[in-house]
Amino acid sequence: MNIVVLGAGAWGTAMAMHLQRIGHTVTLVTHRTEHAIQMLEDRQNSRYLLGHFFNPSMQIHSELKPTLLEAEILMMAVPSHALREQCNRVSKDIREAKNLRIILSLCKGLELGTLKRPSEIMSEILPNVRCGALTGPTFAGEVAEGKPTALVLATNSESSEDEYFQKGINNTSLRVYRITDLTGAELGGCLKNVYAIGSGICQGLGIGDNANAALITRSMNEMVAIGVSLGGKGETFYGLSGFGDLIATCNGKWSRNRSFGEDLGKGVHVNDLLKLGKTVEGYRTTKSIFDMCKERGIDAPILSKLYEVLYKEKSPREAVFELMTRAVKPEMSKK
């Protein structure tokens, strides 16, 4: 297949490397000309994925339009807060993309203000192309190295083409499953970043493995409750895009959301961490999901305490104390 990956961060670069390695014609598109030049010269993305060299046959561009002419799949590997801008960029050139069959989101997060999921933004701006998501527990460096990984290809409904896309992306190092709960898959990818910050806080406070295990388990319970209330299917959250991604992001040393939370637990102020300029999707997503839960009357105590830590200056230790002193109840209570 001819595949374009828009967004040359760590994850976009790693996915492009995987696709090129299994025989596809791949073009990685960045919006900065100097970044494209640097990658062409170094044959690596030293800015975001240092030490992982890609094959010289992989094409690198900063111009989108010519890359779309033969593309069958467009993958949007941009931060969620930049997705609308990049979709508008695509909309200017998509008329000449006669072979384009699907646009897949690789990002995880909700748009501030509108609270829309990635596929909703793509469908709004690019209504004439089918949209989906490729999501799950992924560390870019491991995908770049070809280490075993599993993902889900999520769409809103069954299509005869889905198996074609699945087989085209799948190989012995990256296993792809299909699901038709796009809402649940995207919400799982959003929510796990929020709770990974909480897991990091536990680690930063040094309050023990028991506390972290309890936090992750109760977060999973809350994640399902929120996800189902917002239109996802319960079983989706127990799969790769939910539970799998939650475990990876809460425990991976590479996780920016987990390390962000760990620094908060150690006493670093949230504003000082944000000044470092790293993409921490869970920070923005916490506010988006909190607003959505408040609007719809969804009870989410862990999410609420994380919101207070991130946006209301509540101390992490105080937030943990307040969670531990909530009224006791049966474990499987729905309230």
Short mmCIF file of C-alpha atoms in Angstrom, two decimals:
data_model
loop_
_atom_site.label_atom_id
_atom_site.label_comp_id
_atom_site.label_asym_id
_atom_site.label_seq_id
_atom_site.Cartn_x
_atom_site.Cartn_y
_atom_site.Cartn_z
CA MET A 1 0.00 0.00 0.00
CA ASN A 2 0.91 3.65 -0.33
CA ILE A 3 0.67 5.21 3.14
CA VAL A 4 1.21 8.77 4.36
CA VAL A 5 1.95 9.43 8.03
CA LEU A 6 1.29 13.06 8.92
CA GLY A 7 3.21 14.04 12.04
CA ALA A 8 6.88 13.27 12.62
CA GLY A 9 6.93 12.91 16.38
CA ALA A 10 8.16 9.72 18.03
CA TRP A 11 4.99 7.69 17.39
CA GLY A 12 4.49 8.85 13.81
CA THR A 13 8.12 8.08 13.00
CA ALA A 14 7.97 4.64 14.62
CA MET A 15 4.79 3.70 12.75
CA ALA A 16 6.27 4.90 9.46
CA MET A 17 9.36 2.75 10.13
CA HIS A 18 7.19 -0.30 10.82
CA LEU A 19 5.13 0.18 7.65
CA GLN A 20 8.19 0.74 5.50
CA ARG A 21 9.89 -2.32 7.00
CA ILE A 22 7.03 -4.61 5.94
CA GLY A 23 7.12 -3.42 2.34
CA HIS A 24 4.76 -0.47 1.96
CA THR A 25 5.54 2.79 0.19
CA VAL A 26 5.66 5.21 3.10
CA THR A 27 5.96 8.98 3.31
CA LEU A 28 6.50 10.70 6.67
CA VAL A 29 5.32 14.32 6.61
CA THR A 30 6.43 16.99 9.05
CA HIS A 31 5.22 20.60 9.01
CA ARG A 32 8.74 22.03 9.42
CA THR A 33 11.06 22.07 6.42
CA GLU A 34 14.18 22.15 8.61
CA HIS A 35 12.97 19.03 10.44
CA ALA A 36 12.50 17.19 7.14
CA ILE A 37 15.99 18.18 6.03
CA GLN A 38 17.50 17.03 9.31
CA MET A 39 15.81 13.61 9.04
CA LEU A 40 16.87 13.18 5.42
CA GLU A 41 20.47 13.94 6.33
CA ASP A 42 20.63 11.86 9.51
CA ARG A 43 18.27 9.02 8.48
CA GLN A 44 16.83 9.25 11.97
CA ASN A 45 14.51 11.53 13.90
CA SER A 46 17.09 12.82 16.35
CA ARG A 47 14.60 15.33 17.77
CA TYR A 48 12.01 12.76 18.87
CA LEU A 49 13.36 9.23 18.32
CA LEU A 50 17.11 9.39 18.67
CA GLY A 51 19.10 6.29 17.79
CA HIS A 52 16.48 4.61 15.60
CA PHE A 53 17.64 4.72 11.98
CA PHE A 54 15.22 4.24 9.12
CA ASN A 55 15.71 2.80 5.65
CA PRO A 56 16.80 5.31 2.98
CA SER A 57 13.77 4.28 0.89
CA MET A 58 11.39 5.96 3.35
CA GLN A 59 10.34 9.32 1.99
CA ILE A 60 10.40 12.45 4.16
CA HIS A 61 8.47 15.59 3.17
CA SER A 62 7.27 18.86 4.61
CA GLU A 63 4.78 19.39 1.76
CA LEU A 64 1.58 17.37 2.14
CA LYS A 65 -0.14 17.81 -1.21
CA PRO A 66 2.20 15.76 -3.45
CA THR A 67 2.30 12.91 -0.93
CA LEU A 68 -1.49 12.47 -1.03
CA LEU A 69 -1.71 11.90 -4.78
CA GLU A 70 -1.21 8.12 -4.55
CA ALA A 71 -1.99 7.53 -0.87
CA GLU A 72 -4.48 4.80 0.15
CA ILE A 73 -4.17 5.43 3.89
CA LEU A 74 -3.49 8.68 5.72
CA MET A 75 -2.42 8.34 9.36
CA MET A 76 -2.78 11.40 11.59
CA ALA A 77 0.07 11.17 14.10
CA VAL A 78 -0.29 14.60 15.68
CA PRO A 79 -1.12 15.70 19.25
CA SER A 80 -4.86 15.92 19.85
CA HIS A 81 -4.74 19.68 20.39
CA ALA A 82 -3.21 20.11 16.92
CA LEU A 83 -5.53 17.71 15.09
CA ARG A 84 -8.09 20.28 13.91
CA GLU A 85 -5.36 22.48 12.44
CA GLN A 86 -3.81 19.52 10.62
CA CYS A 87 -7.20 18.32 9.33
CA ASN A 88 -7.75 21.78 7.87
CA ARG A 89 -4.34 21.42 6.25
CA VAL A 90 -5.42 18.10 4.73
CA SER A 91 -8.77 19.50 3.55
CA LYS A 92 -6.99 21.94 1.22
CA ASP A 93 -5.28 19.13 -0.67
CA ILE A 94 -7.56 16.13 -0.35
CA ARG A 95 -9.46 16.70 -3.62
CA GLU A 96 -6.53 15.28 -5.56
CA ALA A 97 -6.23 12.24 -3.29
CA LYS A 98 -8.21 9.99 -5.62
CA ASN A 99 -6.95 6.74 -4.06
CA LEU A 100 -7.46 7.65 -0.41
CA ARG A 101 -9.63 5.01 1.30
CA ILE A 102 -9.36 5.73 5.01
CA ILE A 103 -7.91 8.22 7.49
CA LEU A 104 -6.68 6.72 10.76
CA SER A 105 -6.03 8.69 13.92
CA LEU A 106 -2.94 7.76 15.91
CA CYS A 107 -3.55 10.43 18.58
CA LYS A 108 -5.14 10.06 22.01
CA GLY A 109 -7.03 12.93 23.57
CA LEU A 110 -10.09 15.18 23.38
CA GLU A 111 -10.33 18.65 21.92
CA LEU A 112 -10.61 21.33 24.59
CA GLY A 113 -13.81 23.32 24.31
CA THR A 114 -15.68 21.01 21.94
CA LEU A 115 -14.75 17.82 23.85
CA LYS A 116 -14.71 15.97 20.52
CA ARG A 117 -12.84 12.75 19.93
CA PRO A 118 -10.22 12.59 17.13
CA SER A 119 -12.50 10.73 14.72
CA GLU A 120 -15.27 13.26 15.31
CA ILE A 121 -12.95 16.11 14.36
CA MET A 122 -11.73 14.25 11.27
CA SER A 123 -15.27 13.41 10.15
CA GLU A 124 -16.38 17.00 10.65
CA ILE A 125 -13.60 18.52 8.53
CA LEU A 126 -13.10 15.61 6.10
CA PRO A 127 -16.64 14.23 5.69
CA ASN A 128 -16.09 12.37 2.45
CA VAL A 129 -13.44 9.94 3.70
CA ARG A 130 -13.96 7.04 6.09
CA CYS A 131 -12.29 7.56 9.47
CA GLY A 132 -10.98 5.25 12.17
CA ALA A 133 -8.29 4.88 14.81
CA LEU A 134 -5.22 2.73 15.33
CA THR A 135 -4.68 2.56 19.07
CA GLY A 136 -3.42 0.47 21.97
CA PRO A 137 -0.39 0.06 24.27
CA THR A 138 2.56 1.32 22.27
CA PHE A 139 6.00 2.65 23.14
CA ALA A 140 7.40 4.24 20.00
CA GLY A 141 10.96 3.02 20.60
CA GLU A 142 9.85 -0.60 20.83
CA VAL A 143 7.79 -0.38 17.63
CA ALA A 144 10.77 1.23 15.88
CA GLU A 145 12.92 -1.70 17.01
CA GLY A 146 10.38 -4.25 15.85
CA LYS A 147 9.59 -5.61 19.31
CA PRO A 148 6.26 -7.50 19.72
CA THR A 149 3.28 -5.13 19.97
CA ALA A 150 -0.50 -5.42 19.58
CA LEU A 151 -2.98 -2.74 18.50
CA VAL A 152 -6.62 -2.38 17.54
CA LEU A 153 -7.94 -0.98 14.28
CA ALA A 154 -11.19 0.69 15.33
CA THR A 155 -13.97 1.85 13.02
CA ASN A 156 -17.65 2.66 13.51
CA SER A 157 -18.94 -0.25 11.44
CA GLU A 158 -17.84 -3.36 9.59
CA SER A 159 -16.49 -2.85 6.10
CA SER A 160 -15.13 -5.32 3.60
CA GLU A 161 -12.00 -3.17 3.46
CA ASP A 162 -11.19 -3.44 7.16
CA GLU A 163 -9.57 -6.85 6.85
CA TYR A 164 -7.47 -5.51 3.98
CA PHE A 165 -6.19 -2.66 6.16
CA GLN A 166 -5.71 -4.99 9.11
CA LYS A 167 -3.61 -7.45 7.12
CA GLY A 168 -1.67 -4.62 5.53
CA ILE A 169 -0.56 -3.18 8.88
CA ASN A 170 -0.16 -6.54 10.67
CA ASN A 171 3.03 -8.59 10.71
CA THR A 172 4.93 -10.89 13.08
CA SER A 173 6.08 -7.99 15.27
CA LEU A 174 2.90 -5.88 15.27
CA ARG A 175 -0.38 -7.74 15.66
CA VAL A 176 -3.57 -5.88 14.70
CA TYR A 177 -7.10 -6.70 15.89
CA ARG A 178 -10.34 -5.20 14.53
CA ILE A 179 -13.17 -3.68 16.57
CA THR A 180 -16.22 -1.62 15.63
CA ASP A 181 -16.44 0.42 18.85
CA LEU A 182 -14.59 3.52 17.71
CA THR A 183 -16.05 5.58 20.56
CA GLY A 184 -14.83 3.17 23.23
CA ALA A 185 -11.41 2.72 21.65
CA GLU A 186 -10.80 6.45 21.50
CA LEU A 187 -12.11 7.08 25.01
CA GLY A 188 -9.84 4.34 26.36
CA GLY A 189 -6.86 6.00 24.71
CA CYS A 190 -7.85 9.32 26.31
CA LEU A 191 -8.65 8.10 29.81
CA LYS A 192 -5.56 5.96 30.33
CA ASN A 193 -3.38 9.07 30.09
CA VAL A 194 -5.34 10.69 32.93
CA TYR A 195 -4.96 7.73 35.25
CA ALA A 196 -1.30 7.27 34.34
CA ILE A 197 -0.70 10.70 35.90
CA GLY A 198 -2.35 9.36 39.06
CA SER A 199 -0.16 6.27 39.02
CA GLY A 200 2.90 8.47 38.63
CA ILE A 201 1.79 10.57 41.61
CA CYS A 202 1.65 7.41 43.74
CA GLN A 203 5.18 6.55 42.67
CA GLY A 204 6.43 10.09 43.23
CA LEU A 205 4.92 10.23 46.72
CA GLY A 206 6.60 6.91 47.54
CA ILE A 207 3.43 5.52 49.11
CA GLY A 208 4.06 1.97 47.93
CA ASP A 209 3.12 -0.70 45.43
CA ASN A 210 -0.11 -1.48 47.30
CA ALA A 211 -1.36 2.06 46.76
CA ASN A 212 -0.37 2.05 43.09
CA ALA A 213 -2.06 -1.32 42.48
CA ALA A 214 -5.22 -0.06 44.16
CA LEU A 215 -5.13 3.18 42.17
CA ILE A 216 -4.77 1.36 38.84
CA THR A 217 -7.53 -1.14 39.68
CA ARG A 218 -10.01 1.49 40.82
CA SER A 219 -9.05 3.67 37.86
CA MET A 220 -9.98 0.79 35.58
CA ASN A 221 -13.38 0.57 37.26
CA GLU A 222 -13.88 4.32 36.85
CA MET A 223 -12.64 4.23 33.27
CA VAL A 224 -15.31 1.67 32.34
CA ALA A 225 -18.04 3.65 34.08
CA ILE A 226 -17.10 6.88 32.32
CA GLY A 227 -16.56 5.21 28.96
CA VAL A 228 -19.91 3.42 28.96
CA SER A 229 -21.70 6.60 30.08
CA LEU A 230 -20.15 8.42 27.12
CA GLY A 231 -21.22 5.82 24.58
CA GLY A 232 -18.50 3.17 24.54
CA LYS A 233 -19.03 -0.57 25.00
CA GLY A 234 -17.93 -2.02 28.35
CA GLU A 235 -15.97 -4.89 26.80
CA THR A 236 -13.83 -2.48 24.77
CA PHE A 237 -12.26 -1.08 27.95
CA TYR A 238 -11.06 -4.53 28.97
CA GLY A 239 -9.17 -4.87 25.69
CA LEU A 240 -5.99 -3.43 24.24
CA SER A 241 -7.29 0.12 23.82
CA GLY A 242 -8.42 0.24 27.45
CA PHE A 243 -6.88 -2.07 30.03
CA GLY A 244 -3.83 -2.84 27.88
CA ASP A 245 -3.02 0.82 27.29
CA LEU A 246 -3.70 1.67 30.94
CA ILE A 247 -1.23 -0.92 32.24
CA ALA A 248 1.46 0.09 29.75
CA THR A 249 1.11 3.82 30.40
CA CYS A 250 0.97 3.48 34.20
CA ASN A 251 4.08 1.29 34.35
CA GLY A 252 6.25 2.18 31.36
CA LYS A 253 9.40 4.15 32.16
CA TRP A 254 8.90 5.83 28.78
CA SER A 255 5.43 7.16 29.69
CA ARG A 256 5.38 10.97 29.69
CA ASN A 257 2.09 10.99 31.60
CA ARG A 258 3.40 8.68 34.31
CA SER A 259 6.67 10.60 34.69
CA PHE A 260 4.70 13.88 34.76
CA GLY A 261 2.68 12.52 37.68
CA GLU A 262 5.80 11.22 39.39
CA ASP A 263 7.37 14.68 39.29
CA LEU A 264 4.15 16.14 40.74
CA GLY A 265 4.32 13.60 43.56
CA LYS A 266 7.90 14.63 44.26
CA GLY A 267 6.77 18.23 44.72
CA VAL A 268 7.47 19.84 41.34
CA HIS A 269 4.82 22.45 40.50
CA VAL A 270 2.59 21.68 37.52
CA ASN A 271 3.44 24.99 35.82
CA ASP A 272 7.16 24.24 35.98
CA LEU A 273 6.58 20.89 34.29
CA LEU A 274 4.43 22.41 31.56
CA LYS A 275 7.19 24.92 30.78
CA LEU A 276 9.41 22.02 29.66
CA GLY A 277 7.28 21.82 26.50
CA LYS A 278 6.74 18.06 26.43
CA THR A 279 3.42 16.73 25.15
CA VAL A 280 1.48 15.38 28.14
CA GLU A 281 -1.92 14.48 26.72
CA GLY A 282 -3.31 13.51 30.11
CA TYR A 283 -3.03 17.06 31.43
CA ARG A 284 -5.44 18.51 28.86
CA THR A 285 -7.59 15.39 28.79
CA THR A 286 -8.17 15.56 32.55
CA LYS A 287 -9.93 18.90 32.15
CA SER A 288 -11.87 17.75 29.07
CA ILE A 289 -13.17 14.59 30.72
CA PHE A 290 -13.83 16.36 34.03
CA ASP A 291 -15.96 18.97 32.23
CA MET A 292 -17.83 16.25 30.39
CA CYS A 293 -18.48 14.24 33.57
CA LYS A 294 -19.64 17.35 35.43
CA GLU A 295 -21.99 18.28 32.60
CA ARG A 296 -23.51 14.79 32.50
CA GLY A 297 -23.53 14.05 36.23
CA ILE A 298 -21.02 11.17 36.04
CA ASP A 299 -19.38 10.30 39.38
CA ALA A 300 -15.61 9.99 38.94
CA PRO A 301 -13.78 10.52 42.26
CA ILE A 302 -10.25 9.71 41.07
CA LEU A 303 -10.60 11.90 38.00
CA SER A 304 -12.01 14.71 40.15
CA LYS A 305 -9.05 14.62 42.54
CA LEU A 306 -6.60 14.60 39.64
CA TYR A 307 -8.38 17.64 38.22
CA GLU A 308 -7.99 19.42 41.56
CA VAL A 309 -4.27 18.59 41.69
CA LEU A 310 -3.65 19.76 38.13
CA TYR A 311 -5.91 22.82 38.01
CA LYS A 312 -6.83 23.81 41.59
CA GLU A 313 -3.45 23.59 43.39
CA LYS A 314 -4.52 20.70 45.64
CA SER A 315 -1.51 18.85 47.04
CA PRO A 316 -1.13 15.27 45.73
CA ARG A 317 -0.83 13.89 49.23
CA GLU A 318 -4.05 15.60 50.30
CA ALA A 319 -5.83 14.19 47.23
CA VAL A 320 -4.74 10.66 48.18
CA PHE A 321 -5.93 11.19 51.78
CA GLU A 322 -9.34 12.36 50.57
CA LEU A 323 -9.71 9.32 48.32
CA MET A 324 -8.76 7.00 51.17
CA THR A 325 -11.28 8.57 53.55
CA ARG A 326 -14.32 8.38 51.25
CA ALA A 327 -17.31 6.43 52.57
CA VAL A 328 -16.79 2.67 52.33
CA LYS A 329 -18.92 0.62 49.92
CA PRO A 330 -19.05 -2.77 48.15
CA GLU A 331 -16.27 -3.15 45.57
CA MET A 332 -18.64 -3.72 42.67
CA SER A 333 -21.04 -0.94 43.60
CA LYS A 334 -22.16 1.10 40.60
CA LYS A 335 -22.23 4.31 42.65
#
